[in-house]
PDB file of C-alpha atoms in Angstrom:
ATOM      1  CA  UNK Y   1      90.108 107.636 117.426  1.00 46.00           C
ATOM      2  CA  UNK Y   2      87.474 110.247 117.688  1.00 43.00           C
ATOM      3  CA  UNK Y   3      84.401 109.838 118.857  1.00 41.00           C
ATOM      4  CA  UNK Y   4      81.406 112.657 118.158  1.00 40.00           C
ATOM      5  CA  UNK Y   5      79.711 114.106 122.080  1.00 40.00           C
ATOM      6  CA  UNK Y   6      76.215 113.252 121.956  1.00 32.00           C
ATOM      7  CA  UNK Y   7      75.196 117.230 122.485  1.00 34.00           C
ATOM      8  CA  UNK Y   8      74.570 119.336 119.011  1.00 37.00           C
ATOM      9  CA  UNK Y   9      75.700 122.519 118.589  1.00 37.00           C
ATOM     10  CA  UNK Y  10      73.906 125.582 116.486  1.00 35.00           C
ATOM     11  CA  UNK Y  11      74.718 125.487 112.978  1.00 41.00           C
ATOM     12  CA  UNK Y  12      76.080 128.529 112.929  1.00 43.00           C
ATOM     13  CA  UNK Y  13      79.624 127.294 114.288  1.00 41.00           C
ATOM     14  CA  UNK Y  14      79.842 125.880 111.019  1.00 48.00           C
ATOM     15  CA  UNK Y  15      79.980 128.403 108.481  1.00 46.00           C
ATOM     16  CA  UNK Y  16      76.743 128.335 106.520  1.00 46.00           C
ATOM     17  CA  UNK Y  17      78.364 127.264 103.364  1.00 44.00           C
ATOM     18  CA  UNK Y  18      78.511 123.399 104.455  1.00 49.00           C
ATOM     19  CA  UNK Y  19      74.382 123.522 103.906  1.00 50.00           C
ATOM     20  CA  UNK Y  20      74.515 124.322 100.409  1.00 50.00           C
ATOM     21  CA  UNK Y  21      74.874 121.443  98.036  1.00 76.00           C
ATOM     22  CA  UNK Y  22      77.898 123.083  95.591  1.00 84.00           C
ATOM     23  CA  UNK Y  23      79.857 123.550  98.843  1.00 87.00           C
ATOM     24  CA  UNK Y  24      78.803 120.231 100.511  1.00 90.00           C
ATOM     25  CA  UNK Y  25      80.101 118.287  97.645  1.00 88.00           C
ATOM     26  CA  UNK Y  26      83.692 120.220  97.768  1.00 89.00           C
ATOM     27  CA  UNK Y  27      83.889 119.364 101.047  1.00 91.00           C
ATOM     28  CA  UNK Y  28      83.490 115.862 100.849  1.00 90.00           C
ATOM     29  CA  UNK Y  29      85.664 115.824  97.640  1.00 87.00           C
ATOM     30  CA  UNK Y  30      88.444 117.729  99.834  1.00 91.00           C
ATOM     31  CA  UNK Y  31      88.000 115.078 102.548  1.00 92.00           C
ATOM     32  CA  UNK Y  32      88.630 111.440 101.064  1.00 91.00           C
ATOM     33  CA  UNK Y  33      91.182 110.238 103.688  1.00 92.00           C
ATOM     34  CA  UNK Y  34      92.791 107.989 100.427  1.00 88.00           C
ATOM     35  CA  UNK Y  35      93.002 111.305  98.387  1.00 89.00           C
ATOM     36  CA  UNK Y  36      94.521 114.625 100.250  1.00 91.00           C
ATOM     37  CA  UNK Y  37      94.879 116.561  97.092  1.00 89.00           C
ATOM     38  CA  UNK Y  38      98.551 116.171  96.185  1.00 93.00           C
ATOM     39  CA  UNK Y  39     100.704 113.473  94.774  1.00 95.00           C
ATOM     40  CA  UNK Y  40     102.392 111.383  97.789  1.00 96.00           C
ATOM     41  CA  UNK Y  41     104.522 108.102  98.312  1.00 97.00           C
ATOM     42  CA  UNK Y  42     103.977 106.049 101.118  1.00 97.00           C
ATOM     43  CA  UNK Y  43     104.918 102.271 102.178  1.00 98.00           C
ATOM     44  CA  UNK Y  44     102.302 100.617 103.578  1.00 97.00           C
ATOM     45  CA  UNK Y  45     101.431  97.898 105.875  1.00 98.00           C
ATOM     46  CA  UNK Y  46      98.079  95.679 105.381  1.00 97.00           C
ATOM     47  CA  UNK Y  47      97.152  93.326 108.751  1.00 98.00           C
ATOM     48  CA  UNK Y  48      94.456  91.565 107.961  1.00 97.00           C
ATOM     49  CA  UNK Y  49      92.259  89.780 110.966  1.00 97.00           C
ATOM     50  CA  UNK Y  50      89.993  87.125 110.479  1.00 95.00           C
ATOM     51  CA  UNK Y  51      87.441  86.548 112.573  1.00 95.00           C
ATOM     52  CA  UNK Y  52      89.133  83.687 114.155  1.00 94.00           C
ATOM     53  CA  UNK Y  53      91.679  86.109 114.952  1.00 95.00           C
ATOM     54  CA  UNK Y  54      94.225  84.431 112.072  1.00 96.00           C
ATOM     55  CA  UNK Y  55      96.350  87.301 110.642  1.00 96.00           C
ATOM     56  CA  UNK Y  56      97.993  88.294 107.353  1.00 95.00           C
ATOM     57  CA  UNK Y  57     100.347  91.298 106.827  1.00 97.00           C
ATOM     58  CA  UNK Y  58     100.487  92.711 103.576  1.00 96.00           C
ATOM     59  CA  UNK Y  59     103.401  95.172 102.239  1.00 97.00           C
ATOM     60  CA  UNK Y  60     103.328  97.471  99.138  1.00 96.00           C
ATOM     61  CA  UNK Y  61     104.493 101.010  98.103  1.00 97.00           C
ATOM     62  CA  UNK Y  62     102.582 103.232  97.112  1.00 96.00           C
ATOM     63  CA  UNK Y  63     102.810 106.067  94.224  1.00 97.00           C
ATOM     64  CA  UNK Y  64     100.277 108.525  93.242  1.00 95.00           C
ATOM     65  CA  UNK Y  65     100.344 111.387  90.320  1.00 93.00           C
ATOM     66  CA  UNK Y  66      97.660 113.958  89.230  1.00 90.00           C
ATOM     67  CA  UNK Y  67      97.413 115.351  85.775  1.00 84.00           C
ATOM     68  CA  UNK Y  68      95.375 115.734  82.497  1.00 83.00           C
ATOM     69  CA  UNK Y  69      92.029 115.051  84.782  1.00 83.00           C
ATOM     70  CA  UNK Y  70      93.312 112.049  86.304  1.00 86.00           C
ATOM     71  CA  UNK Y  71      95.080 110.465  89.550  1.00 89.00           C
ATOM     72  CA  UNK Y  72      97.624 107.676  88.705  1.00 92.00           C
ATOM     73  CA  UNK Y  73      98.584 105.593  91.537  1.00 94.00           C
ATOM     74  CA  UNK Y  74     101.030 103.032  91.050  1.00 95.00           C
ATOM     75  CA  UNK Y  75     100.700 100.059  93.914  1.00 95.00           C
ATOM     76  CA  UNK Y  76     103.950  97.647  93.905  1.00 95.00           C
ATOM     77  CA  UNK Y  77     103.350  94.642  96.452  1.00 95.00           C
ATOM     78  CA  UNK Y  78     106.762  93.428  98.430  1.00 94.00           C
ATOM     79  CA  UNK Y  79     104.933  90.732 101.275  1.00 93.00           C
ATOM     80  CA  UNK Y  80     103.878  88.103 101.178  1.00 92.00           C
ATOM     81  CA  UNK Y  81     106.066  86.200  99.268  1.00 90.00           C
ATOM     82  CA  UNK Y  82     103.477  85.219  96.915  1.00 86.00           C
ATOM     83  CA  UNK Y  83     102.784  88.409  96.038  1.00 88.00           C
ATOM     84  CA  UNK Y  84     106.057  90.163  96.102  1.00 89.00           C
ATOM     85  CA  UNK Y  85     106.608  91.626  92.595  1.00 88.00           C
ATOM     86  CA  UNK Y  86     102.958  92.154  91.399  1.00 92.00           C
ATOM     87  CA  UNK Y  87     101.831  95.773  90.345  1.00 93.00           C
ATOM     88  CA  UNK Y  88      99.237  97.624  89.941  1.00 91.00           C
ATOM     89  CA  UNK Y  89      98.823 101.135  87.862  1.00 92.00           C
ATOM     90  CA  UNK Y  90      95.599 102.358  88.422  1.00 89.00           C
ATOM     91  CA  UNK Y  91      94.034 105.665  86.277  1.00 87.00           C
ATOM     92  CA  UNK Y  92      91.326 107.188  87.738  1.00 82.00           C
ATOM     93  CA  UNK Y  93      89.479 110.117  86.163  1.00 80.00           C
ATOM     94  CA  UNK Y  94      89.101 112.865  88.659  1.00 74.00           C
ATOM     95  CA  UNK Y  95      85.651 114.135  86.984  1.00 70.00           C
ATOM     96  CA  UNK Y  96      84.041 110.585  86.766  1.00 62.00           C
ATOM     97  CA  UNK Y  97      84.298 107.216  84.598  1.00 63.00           C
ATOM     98  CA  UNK Y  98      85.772 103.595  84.326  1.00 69.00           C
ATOM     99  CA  UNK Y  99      89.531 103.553  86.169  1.00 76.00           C
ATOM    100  CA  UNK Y 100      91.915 102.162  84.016  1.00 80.00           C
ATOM    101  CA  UNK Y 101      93.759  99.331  85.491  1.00 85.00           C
ATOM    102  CA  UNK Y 102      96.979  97.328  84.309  1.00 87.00           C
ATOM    103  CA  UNK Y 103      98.210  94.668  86.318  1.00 88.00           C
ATOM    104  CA  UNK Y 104     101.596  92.698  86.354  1.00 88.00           C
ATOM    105  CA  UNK Y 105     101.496  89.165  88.701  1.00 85.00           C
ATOM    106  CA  UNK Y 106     104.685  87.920  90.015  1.00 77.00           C
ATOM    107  CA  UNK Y 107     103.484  84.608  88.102  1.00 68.00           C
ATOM    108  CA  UNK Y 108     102.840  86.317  85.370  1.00 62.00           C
ATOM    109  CA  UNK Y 109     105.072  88.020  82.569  1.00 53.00           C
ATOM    110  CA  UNK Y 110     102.544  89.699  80.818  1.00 54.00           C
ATOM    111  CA  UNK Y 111     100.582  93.065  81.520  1.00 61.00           C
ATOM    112  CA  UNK Y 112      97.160  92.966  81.962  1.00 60.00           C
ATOM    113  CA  UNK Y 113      95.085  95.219  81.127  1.00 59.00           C
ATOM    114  CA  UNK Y 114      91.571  95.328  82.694  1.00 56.00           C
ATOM    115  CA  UNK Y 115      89.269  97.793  81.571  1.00 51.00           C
ATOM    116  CA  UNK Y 116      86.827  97.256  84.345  1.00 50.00           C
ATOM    117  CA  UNK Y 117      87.137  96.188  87.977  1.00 56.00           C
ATOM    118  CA  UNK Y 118      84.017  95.596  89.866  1.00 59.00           C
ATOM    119  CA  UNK Y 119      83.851  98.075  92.944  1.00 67.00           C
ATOM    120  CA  UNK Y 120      82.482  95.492  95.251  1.00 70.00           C
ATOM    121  CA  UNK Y 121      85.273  93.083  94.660  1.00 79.00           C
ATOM    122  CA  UNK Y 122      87.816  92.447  98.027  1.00 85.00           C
ATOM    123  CA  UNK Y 123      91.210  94.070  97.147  1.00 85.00           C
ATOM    124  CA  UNK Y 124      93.764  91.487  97.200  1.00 87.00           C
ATOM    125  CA  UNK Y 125      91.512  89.831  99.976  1.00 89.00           C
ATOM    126  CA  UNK Y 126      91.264  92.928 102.365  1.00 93.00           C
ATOM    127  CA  UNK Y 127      88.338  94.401 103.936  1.00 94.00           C
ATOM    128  CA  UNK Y 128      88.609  97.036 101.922  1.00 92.00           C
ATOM    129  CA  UNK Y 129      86.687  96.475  98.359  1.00 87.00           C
ATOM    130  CA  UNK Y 130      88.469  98.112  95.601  1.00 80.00           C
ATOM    131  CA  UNK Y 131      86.148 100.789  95.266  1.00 80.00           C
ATOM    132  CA  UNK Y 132      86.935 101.640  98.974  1.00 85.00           C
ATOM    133  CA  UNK Y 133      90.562 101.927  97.508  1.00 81.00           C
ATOM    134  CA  UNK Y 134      89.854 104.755  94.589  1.00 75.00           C
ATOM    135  CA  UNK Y 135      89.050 108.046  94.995  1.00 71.00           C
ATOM    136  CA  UNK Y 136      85.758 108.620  94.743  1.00 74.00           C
ATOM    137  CA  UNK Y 137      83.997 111.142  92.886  1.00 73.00           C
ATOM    138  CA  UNK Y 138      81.725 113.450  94.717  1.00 73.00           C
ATOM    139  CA  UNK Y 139      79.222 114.126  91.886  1.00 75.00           C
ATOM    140  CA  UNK Y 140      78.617 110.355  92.366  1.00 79.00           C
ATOM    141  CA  UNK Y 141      76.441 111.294  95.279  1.00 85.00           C
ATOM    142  CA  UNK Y 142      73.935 113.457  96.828  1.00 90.00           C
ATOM    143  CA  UNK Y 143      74.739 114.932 100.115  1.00 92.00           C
ATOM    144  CA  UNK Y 144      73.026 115.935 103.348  1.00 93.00           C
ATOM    145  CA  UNK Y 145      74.252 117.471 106.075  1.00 93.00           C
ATOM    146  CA  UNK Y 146      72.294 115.920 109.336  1.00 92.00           C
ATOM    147  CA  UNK Y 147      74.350 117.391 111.730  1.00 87.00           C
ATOM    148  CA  UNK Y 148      77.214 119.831 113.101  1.00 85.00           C
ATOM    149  CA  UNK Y 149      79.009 118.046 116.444  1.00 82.00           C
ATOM    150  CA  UNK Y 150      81.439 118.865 118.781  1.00 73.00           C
ATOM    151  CA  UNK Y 151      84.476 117.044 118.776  1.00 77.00           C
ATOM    152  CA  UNK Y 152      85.647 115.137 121.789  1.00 74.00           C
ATOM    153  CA  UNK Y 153      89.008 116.326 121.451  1.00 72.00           C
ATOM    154  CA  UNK Y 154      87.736 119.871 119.996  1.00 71.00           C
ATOM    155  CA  UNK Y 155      86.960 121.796 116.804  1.00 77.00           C
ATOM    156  CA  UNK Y 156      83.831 120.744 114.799  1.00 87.00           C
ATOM    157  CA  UNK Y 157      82.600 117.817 112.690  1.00 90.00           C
ATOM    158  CA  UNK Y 158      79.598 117.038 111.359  1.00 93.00           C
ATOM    159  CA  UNK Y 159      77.665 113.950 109.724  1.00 94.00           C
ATOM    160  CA  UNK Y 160      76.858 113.812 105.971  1.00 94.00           C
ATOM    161  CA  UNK Y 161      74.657 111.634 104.522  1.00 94.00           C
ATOM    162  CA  UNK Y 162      75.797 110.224 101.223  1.00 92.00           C
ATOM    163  CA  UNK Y 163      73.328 108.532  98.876  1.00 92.00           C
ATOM    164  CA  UNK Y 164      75.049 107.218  96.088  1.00 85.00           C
ATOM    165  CA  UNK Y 165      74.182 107.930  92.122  1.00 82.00           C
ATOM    166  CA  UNK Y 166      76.370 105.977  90.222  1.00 71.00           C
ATOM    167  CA  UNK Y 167      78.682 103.099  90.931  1.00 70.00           C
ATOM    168  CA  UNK Y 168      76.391 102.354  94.042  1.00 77.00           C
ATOM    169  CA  UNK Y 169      78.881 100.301  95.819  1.00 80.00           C
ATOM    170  CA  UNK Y 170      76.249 100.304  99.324  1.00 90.00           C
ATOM    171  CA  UNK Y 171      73.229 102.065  99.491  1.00 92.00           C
ATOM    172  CA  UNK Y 172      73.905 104.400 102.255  1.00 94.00           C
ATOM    173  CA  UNK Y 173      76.654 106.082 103.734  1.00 94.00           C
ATOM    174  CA  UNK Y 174      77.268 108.386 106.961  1.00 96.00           C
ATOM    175  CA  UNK Y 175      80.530 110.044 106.865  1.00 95.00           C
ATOM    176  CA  UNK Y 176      81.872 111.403 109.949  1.00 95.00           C
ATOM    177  CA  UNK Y 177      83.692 114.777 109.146  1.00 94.00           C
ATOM    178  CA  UNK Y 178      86.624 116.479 110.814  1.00 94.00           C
ATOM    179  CA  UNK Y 179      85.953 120.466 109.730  1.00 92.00           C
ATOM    180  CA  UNK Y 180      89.056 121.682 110.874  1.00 92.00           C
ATOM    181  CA  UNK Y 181      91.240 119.177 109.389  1.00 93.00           C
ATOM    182  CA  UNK Y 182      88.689 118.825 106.866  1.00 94.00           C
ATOM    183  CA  UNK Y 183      88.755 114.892 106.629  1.00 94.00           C
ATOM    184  CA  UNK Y 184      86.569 111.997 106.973  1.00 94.00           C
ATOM    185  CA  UNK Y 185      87.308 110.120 110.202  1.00 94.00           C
ATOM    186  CA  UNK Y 186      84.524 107.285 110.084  1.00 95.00           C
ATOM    187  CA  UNK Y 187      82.366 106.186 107.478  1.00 96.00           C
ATOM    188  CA  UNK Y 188      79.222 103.436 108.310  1.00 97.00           C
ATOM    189  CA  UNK Y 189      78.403 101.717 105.008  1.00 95.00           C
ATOM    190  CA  UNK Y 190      74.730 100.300 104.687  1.00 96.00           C
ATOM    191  CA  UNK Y 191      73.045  97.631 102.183  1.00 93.00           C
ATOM    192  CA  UNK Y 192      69.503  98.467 100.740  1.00 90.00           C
ATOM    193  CA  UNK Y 193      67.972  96.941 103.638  1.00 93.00           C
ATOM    194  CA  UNK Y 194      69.192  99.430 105.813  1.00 94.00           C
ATOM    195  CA  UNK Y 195      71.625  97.096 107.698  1.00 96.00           C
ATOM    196  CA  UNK Y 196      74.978  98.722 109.362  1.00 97.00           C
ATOM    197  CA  UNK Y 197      77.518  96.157 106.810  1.00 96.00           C
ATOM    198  CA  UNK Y 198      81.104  98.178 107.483  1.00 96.00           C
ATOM    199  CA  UNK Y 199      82.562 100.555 109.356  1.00 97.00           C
ATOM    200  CA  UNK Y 200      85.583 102.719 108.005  1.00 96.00           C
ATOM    201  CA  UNK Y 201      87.680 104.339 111.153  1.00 97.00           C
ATOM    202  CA  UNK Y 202      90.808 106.783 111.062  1.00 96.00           C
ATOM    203  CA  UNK Y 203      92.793 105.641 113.863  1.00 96.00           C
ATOM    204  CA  UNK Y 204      95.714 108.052 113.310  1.00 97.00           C
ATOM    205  CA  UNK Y 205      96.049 111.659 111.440  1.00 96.00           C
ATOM    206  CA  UNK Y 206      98.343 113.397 112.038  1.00 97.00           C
ATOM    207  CA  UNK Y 207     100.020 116.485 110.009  1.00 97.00           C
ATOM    208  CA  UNK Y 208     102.141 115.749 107.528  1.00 97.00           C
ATOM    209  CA  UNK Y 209     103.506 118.788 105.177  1.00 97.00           C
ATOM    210  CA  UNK Y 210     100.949 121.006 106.537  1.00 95.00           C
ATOM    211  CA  UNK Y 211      98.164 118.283 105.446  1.00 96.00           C
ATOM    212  CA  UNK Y 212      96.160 116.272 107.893  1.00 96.00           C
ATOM    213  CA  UNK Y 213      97.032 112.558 107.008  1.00 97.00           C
ATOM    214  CA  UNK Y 214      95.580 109.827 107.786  1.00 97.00           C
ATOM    215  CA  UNK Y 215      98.480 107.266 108.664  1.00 97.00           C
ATOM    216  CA  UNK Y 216      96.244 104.683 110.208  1.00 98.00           C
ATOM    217  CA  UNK Y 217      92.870 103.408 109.121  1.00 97.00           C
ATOM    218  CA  UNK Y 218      90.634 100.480 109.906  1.00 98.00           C
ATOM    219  CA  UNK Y 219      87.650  98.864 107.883  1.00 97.00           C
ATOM    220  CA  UNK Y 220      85.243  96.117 109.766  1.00 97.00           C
ATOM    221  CA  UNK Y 221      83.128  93.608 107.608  1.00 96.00           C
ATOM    222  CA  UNK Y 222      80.593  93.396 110.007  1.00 96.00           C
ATOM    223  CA  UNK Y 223      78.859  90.495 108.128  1.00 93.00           C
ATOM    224  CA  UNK Y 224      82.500  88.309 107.839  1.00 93.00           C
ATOM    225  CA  UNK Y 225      83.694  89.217 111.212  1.00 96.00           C
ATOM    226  CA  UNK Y 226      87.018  90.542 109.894  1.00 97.00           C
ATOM    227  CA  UNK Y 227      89.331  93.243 109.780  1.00 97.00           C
ATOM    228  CA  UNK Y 228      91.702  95.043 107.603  1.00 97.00           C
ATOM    229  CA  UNK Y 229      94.078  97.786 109.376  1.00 98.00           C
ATOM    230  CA  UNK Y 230      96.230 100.103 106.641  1.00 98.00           C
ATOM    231  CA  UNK Y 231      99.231 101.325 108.058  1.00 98.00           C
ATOM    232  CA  UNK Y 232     100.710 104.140 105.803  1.00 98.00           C
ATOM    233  CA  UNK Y 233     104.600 105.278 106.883  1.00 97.00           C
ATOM    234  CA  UNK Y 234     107.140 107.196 105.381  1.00 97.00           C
ATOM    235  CA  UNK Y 235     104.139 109.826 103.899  1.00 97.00           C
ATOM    236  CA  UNK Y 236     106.362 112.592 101.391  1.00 98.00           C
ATOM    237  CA  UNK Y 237     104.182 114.770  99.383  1.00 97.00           C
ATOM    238  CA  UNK Y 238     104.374 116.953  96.456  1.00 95.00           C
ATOM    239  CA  UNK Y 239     107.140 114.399  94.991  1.00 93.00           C
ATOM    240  CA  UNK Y 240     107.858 114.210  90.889  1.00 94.00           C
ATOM    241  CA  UNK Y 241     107.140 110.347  90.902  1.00 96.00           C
ATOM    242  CA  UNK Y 242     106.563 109.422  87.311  1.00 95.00           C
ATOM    243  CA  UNK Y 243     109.560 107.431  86.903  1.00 96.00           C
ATOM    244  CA  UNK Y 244     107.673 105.023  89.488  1.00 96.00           C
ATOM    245  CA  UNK Y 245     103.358 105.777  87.725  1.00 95.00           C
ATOM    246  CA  UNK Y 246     104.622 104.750  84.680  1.00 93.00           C
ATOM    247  CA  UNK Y 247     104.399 101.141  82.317  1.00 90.00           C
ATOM    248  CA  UNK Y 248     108.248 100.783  82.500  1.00 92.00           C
ATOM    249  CA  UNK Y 249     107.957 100.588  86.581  1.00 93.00           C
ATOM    250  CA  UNK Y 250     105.084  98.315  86.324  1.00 91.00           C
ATOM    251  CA  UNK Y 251     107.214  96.322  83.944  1.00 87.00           C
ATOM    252  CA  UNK Y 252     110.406  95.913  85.431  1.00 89.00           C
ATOM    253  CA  UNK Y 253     109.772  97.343  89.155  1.00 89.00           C
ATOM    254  CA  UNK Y 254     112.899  99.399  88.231  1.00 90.00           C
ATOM    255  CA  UNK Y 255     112.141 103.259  88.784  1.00 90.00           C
ATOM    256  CA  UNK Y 256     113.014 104.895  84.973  1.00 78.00           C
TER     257      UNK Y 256
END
């Protein structure tokens, strides 16, 4: 895990691009750690930690797709038990709006369709809220850069600010921002009272396919006292994986 050196550098070891607002938003779009840009499949383990130190793992596969203005991700849950066999196809427009979400329970038949999901709801209990879980557009928010760092283990970062416009999930944000590998390594969430409420941390990136991944991340509910660590394996990019992002695979679980 990184950690930022508390010495500044000038600003001009960043070029000056990052200081215009155009730019600043690119960047940050570029550097969702849930969103690298191109479609990807991934298994994933969920370990969720209460604050009694109980824990609950979590399985699902993940599929995403990006087309016609929109990332599809496909989310099809294998542990535990009680949730092996519910899926979730998620549509969400890459230039703003509602996601589109269908959803198939194991005790279910039916599809459900849900044409809104409130951002501050948990996802499937996790830390994470399901507007943690989306990309996020970065017209959403207004951005300031506060300041250019180096990293402990080299390169340069810097800290954004991130007010947010529309779908204000919290009321402030600091994102922590690898230049280099041009990815967001910590975010520190913050309620309108100005309270510190979560704390996002990449625990592992590494390069996958020439893109900086990040194949470990943590989120802390500082108010619950709990924990929710995302462990993403078997990473492939630039896959074809519409037989899995489609209704027929949320349907039947049966790739088409």
């Amino acid at each position: 895990m990184k950690k930022l050196l508390f010495f500044t550098v000038l600003l001009n070891l960043v070029p000056h691009i990052w200081s215009s607002t155009p730019e600043l938003k690119e960047l940050m779009r570029q550097s969702q750690p849930f969103d690298r840009g191109s479609p990807l499949s991934a298994s994933v383990d969920a370990l969720i930690t209460s604050k009694k130190g109980k824990e609950t793992l979590m399985k699902y596969n993940m599929y995403t797709l990006r087309g016609d203005g929109k990332i599809n991700v496909m989310i099809a849950f294998s542990a535990p038990n009680s949730f092996d066999g519910t899926r979730i196809l998620t549509s969400v427009p890459e230039e703003g709006g509602v996601p589109g979400v269908s959803i198939k329970f194991k005790s279910f038949f039916a599809i459900m369709k849900i044409p809104f999901v409130n951002s501050d709801m948990s996802f499937f209990g996790m830390d994470f809220n399901t507007g943690d879980m989306n990309p996020r557009n970065a017209a959403f928010d207004t951005y300031t850069l506060l300041e250019t760092n180096v990293l402990e283990e080299g390169g340069v970062g810097c800290i954004v600010e991130a007010l947010p416009l529309k779908e204000k999930l919290y009321d402030r944000i600091l994102h922590y921002v690898d230049l280099e590998k041009k990815i967001i390594f910590k975010s520190e969430m913050y309620n309108k009272k100005g309270e510190l409420i979560k704390v996002m941390e990449v625990l592992e990136c590494v390069p996958i396919q020439n893109i900086w991944t990040a194949t470990q991340v943590r989120m802390q509910d500082l108010k619950s006292g709990s924990n929710t660590v995302l462990t993403f394996k078997s990473v492939v990019y630039h896959g074809d994986y519409s037989s899995y992002v489609n209704e027929d695979f949320l349907k039947t679980g049966e790739p088409q």
